[in-house]
Amino acid sequence: MAAVSGRLSVGEEAYLRALTGRLVGRELFKGYNKVAIITYPDRICESVSAAASVAFLERFGYGPGKVMIFDYQPDTKALVDKVVSWGPEAIYIAFGGEQKMADVNDMTIKLLRSLSDSGFKGALLIHVRTWLATKQFSTITSDSKLRAYLRSLKEIRLFTADANAKKFYFNVVKVNEDGTVSLAKYGEEDITDEHAQLLKLSLPPG
């Protein structure tokens, strides 16, 4: 399934995820005391997950049981059972670094179906590449059951990036009854020229 773009080395891709994960842990996770990260078990997804975990603990207090990383597996029911039994307030879906966008879309939909079946009603935190892979959630909200599930959650947050403006934006996602989606920005962060340039070179695999 791996499909890196080739414009950056693996080391540069990992460094980009360190820069990005720092902001995810500080801003996307803010306000939650127990966050589960579901990531694809590859080098890049694990990099952003580790960086976000460190930033979260550093910013909001180091201690046990505050963040846990769970690797995606095809048996999403078994995966979700493990995640939900841990008792997170929020779940961060961190897919998309080395995976084809079509595969990220399929994994996300499958995972959300299992989360829906589990009865999890906490918060969902979304990585920008997961957002892009699902065509801004349209592949999810076209399913009436998943649309209703997203509307039932406590909160959905998303981060997006504008490399030209050198900004990261943090948004609350609202899913409407008709399946349309709107974003309400709750925060933004400036990024360095270096971070912006790496983002421009790191294009999602097709």
XYZ file of C-alpha atoms in Angstrom:
206
model
C 0.000 0.000 0.000
C 2.924 2.367 0.538
C 3.202 5.132 -2.030
C 5.521 7.992 -1.076
C 5.760 10.822 -3.596
C 9.559 10.708 -3.970
C 10.048 14.493 -3.802
C 11.298 14.255 -0.210
C 13.498 11.677 1.447
C 11.986 9.505 4.163
C 13.983 11.535 6.688
C 12.568 14.813 5.387
C 9.052 13.364 5.435
C 9.561 12.269 9.057
C 10.922 15.705 9.993
C 7.880 17.341 8.375
C 5.666 15.139 10.581
C 7.652 16.209 13.638
C 6.935 19.856 12.821
C 3.284 19.118 12.102
C 2.780 16.798 15.069
C 4.033 19.505 17.415
C 1.105 21.719 16.409
C -1.395 18.848 16.420
C -0.548 17.916 20.002
C -0.653 21.543 21.179
C -3.768 22.728 19.371
C -5.882 19.859 18.004
C -5.677 17.884 21.279
C -6.172 20.935 23.512
C -8.913 20.551 26.111
C -8.881 16.751 26.191
C -7.299 14.732 28.972
C -7.189 11.308 27.298
C -6.534 10.986 23.567
C -6.298 7.794 21.510
C -4.384 8.019 18.239
C -5.253 5.545 15.497
C -2.464 5.559 12.953
C -1.354 3.464 10.013
C 1.742 1.435 10.975
C 4.199 3.074 8.617
C 7.183 5.355 9.214
C 5.465 8.646 8.427
C 2.147 8.135 10.210
C 3.953 6.853 13.274
C 6.216 9.945 13.165
C 3.342 12.435 13.338
C 1.653 10.345 16.031
C 4.771 10.279 18.215
C 5.395 14.009 17.741
C 1.780 14.873 18.602
C 1.973 12.705 21.725
C 5.147 14.393 22.952
C 3.780 17.883 22.269
C 0.525 17.069 24.069
C 2.318 15.758 27.155
C 4.798 18.629 27.169
C 2.113 21.304 26.834
C -0.603 19.867 29.072
C 1.283 17.772 31.604
C 3.401 14.650 31.560
C 1.746 11.630 33.135
C 0.485 8.107 32.538
C -2.679 7.191 30.676
C -3.107 10.485 28.815
C -2.320 9.398 25.272
C -2.042 6.031 23.529
C -1.145 5.075 19.959
C -3.067 2.222 18.323
C -2.012 0.773 14.951
C -4.653 0.364 12.270
C -5.530 -3.242 11.454
C -7.927 -4.688 8.862
C -10.110 -6.139 11.626
C -11.448 -2.737 12.642
C -13.953 -4.201 15.099
C -11.130 -5.747 17.143
C -9.144 -2.512 16.867
C -12.063 -0.345 17.978
C -12.825 -2.690 20.865
C -9.272 -2.105 22.142
C -9.450 1.649 21.631
C -12.860 2.143 23.230
C -12.029 -0.114 26.199
C -9.115 2.242 26.957
C -11.701 4.983 27.525
C -10.534 7.961 25.428
C -12.303 11.309 25.432
C -11.130 11.901 21.861
C -9.823 9.777 18.991
C -7.351 11.198 16.473
C -7.371 9.524 13.051
C -3.866 9.933 11.605
C -3.799 8.312 8.172
C -2.315 9.399 4.875
C 1.458 9.775 4.978
C 2.616 6.894 2.800
C -0.743 5.483 1.724
C -2.669 6.014 -1.484
C -5.549 8.411 -0.998
C -8.106 5.842 -2.145
C -6.830 3.420 0.500
C -6.965 6.117 3.187
C -10.583 6.808 2.230
C -11.502 3.128 2.462
C -9.739 2.666 5.811
C -11.415 5.740 7.260
C -14.905 4.642 6.248
C -14.335 1.143 7.581
C -13.006 2.508 10.868
C -15.927 4.913 11.283
C -18.412 2.100 10.726
C -16.793 0.147 13.542
C -16.720 3.211 15.793
C -20.415 3.745 15.098
C -21.202 0.123 15.956
C -19.179 0.438 19.186
C -21.290 3.318 20.480
C -18.333 5.705 20.906
C -19.752 9.236 21.229
C -16.703 11.262 22.233
C -14.730 13.628 20.017
C -13.140 12.840 16.668
C -9.927 14.603 15.622
C -9.044 14.495 11.924
C -5.719 14.747 10.097
C -5.777 16.987 7.016
C -4.788 14.160 4.669
C -7.654 12.032 5.948
C -9.914 15.009 5.207
C -8.538 15.271 1.674
C -8.754 11.528 1.050
C -12.456 11.526 1.964
C -13.044 14.521 -0.337
C -13.820 16.826 2.583
C -15.954 14.100 4.220
C -18.255 13.770 1.185
C -17.488 10.058 0.786
C -18.536 9.599 4.419
C -21.598 11.834 4.601
C -23.046 10.242 1.460
C -23.784 7.256 3.730
C -26.853 8.154 5.823
C -25.814 5.986 8.773
C -22.321 7.459 8.945
C -23.721 10.960 8.504
C -26.026 10.427 11.484
C -23.110 9.011 13.485
C -20.890 12.025 12.839
C -23.739 14.329 13.858
C -24.087 12.430 17.152
C -20.482 12.947 18.255
C -19.499 15.404 20.964
C -17.203 17.283 18.589
C -15.240 16.886 15.366
C -12.023 18.839 14.958
C -9.804 19.177 11.906
C -6.545 20.885 11.083
C -5.859 22.285 7.625
C -2.785 23.977 6.206
C -2.064 26.820 3.782
C 1.585 26.564 2.830
C 1.514 29.792 0.804
C 0.129 31.772 3.743
C 2.407 29.840 6.129
C -0.537 29.007 8.401
C -2.112 26.028 10.124
C -5.829 26.372 10.850
C -7.745 24.470 13.522
C -11.432 23.997 12.895
C -14.597 22.545 14.354
C -16.434 20.501 11.711
C -20.215 20.699 11.531
C -22.038 17.993 9.592
C -25.462 19.156 8.473
C -28.576 17.020 8.026
C -28.265 17.143 4.226
C -24.670 15.896 4.372
C -22.995 19.223 3.691
C -20.098 20.167 5.912
C -18.986 23.527 7.283
C -15.875 24.581 9.194
C -15.643 27.046 12.070
C -12.069 28.116 12.785
C -11.147 28.132 16.468
C -7.416 28.754 16.153
C -4.450 29.268 13.859
C -0.681 29.003 14.070
C 2.089 30.508 11.977
C 4.579 28.058 10.511
C 8.154 28.623 9.397
C 9.356 28.997 5.815
C 11.025 25.605 6.209
C 7.784 23.936 7.318
C 5.847 25.554 4.467
C 8.380 24.451 1.856
C 8.337 20.863 3.101
C 4.527 20.867 2.914
C 4.656 22.018 -0.697
C 7.053 19.220 -1.612
C 5.148 16.522 0.259
C 2.184 15.828 -1.978
C -0.290 13.093 -1.024
C 0.127 9.941 -3.151
C -2.658 9.515 -5.688
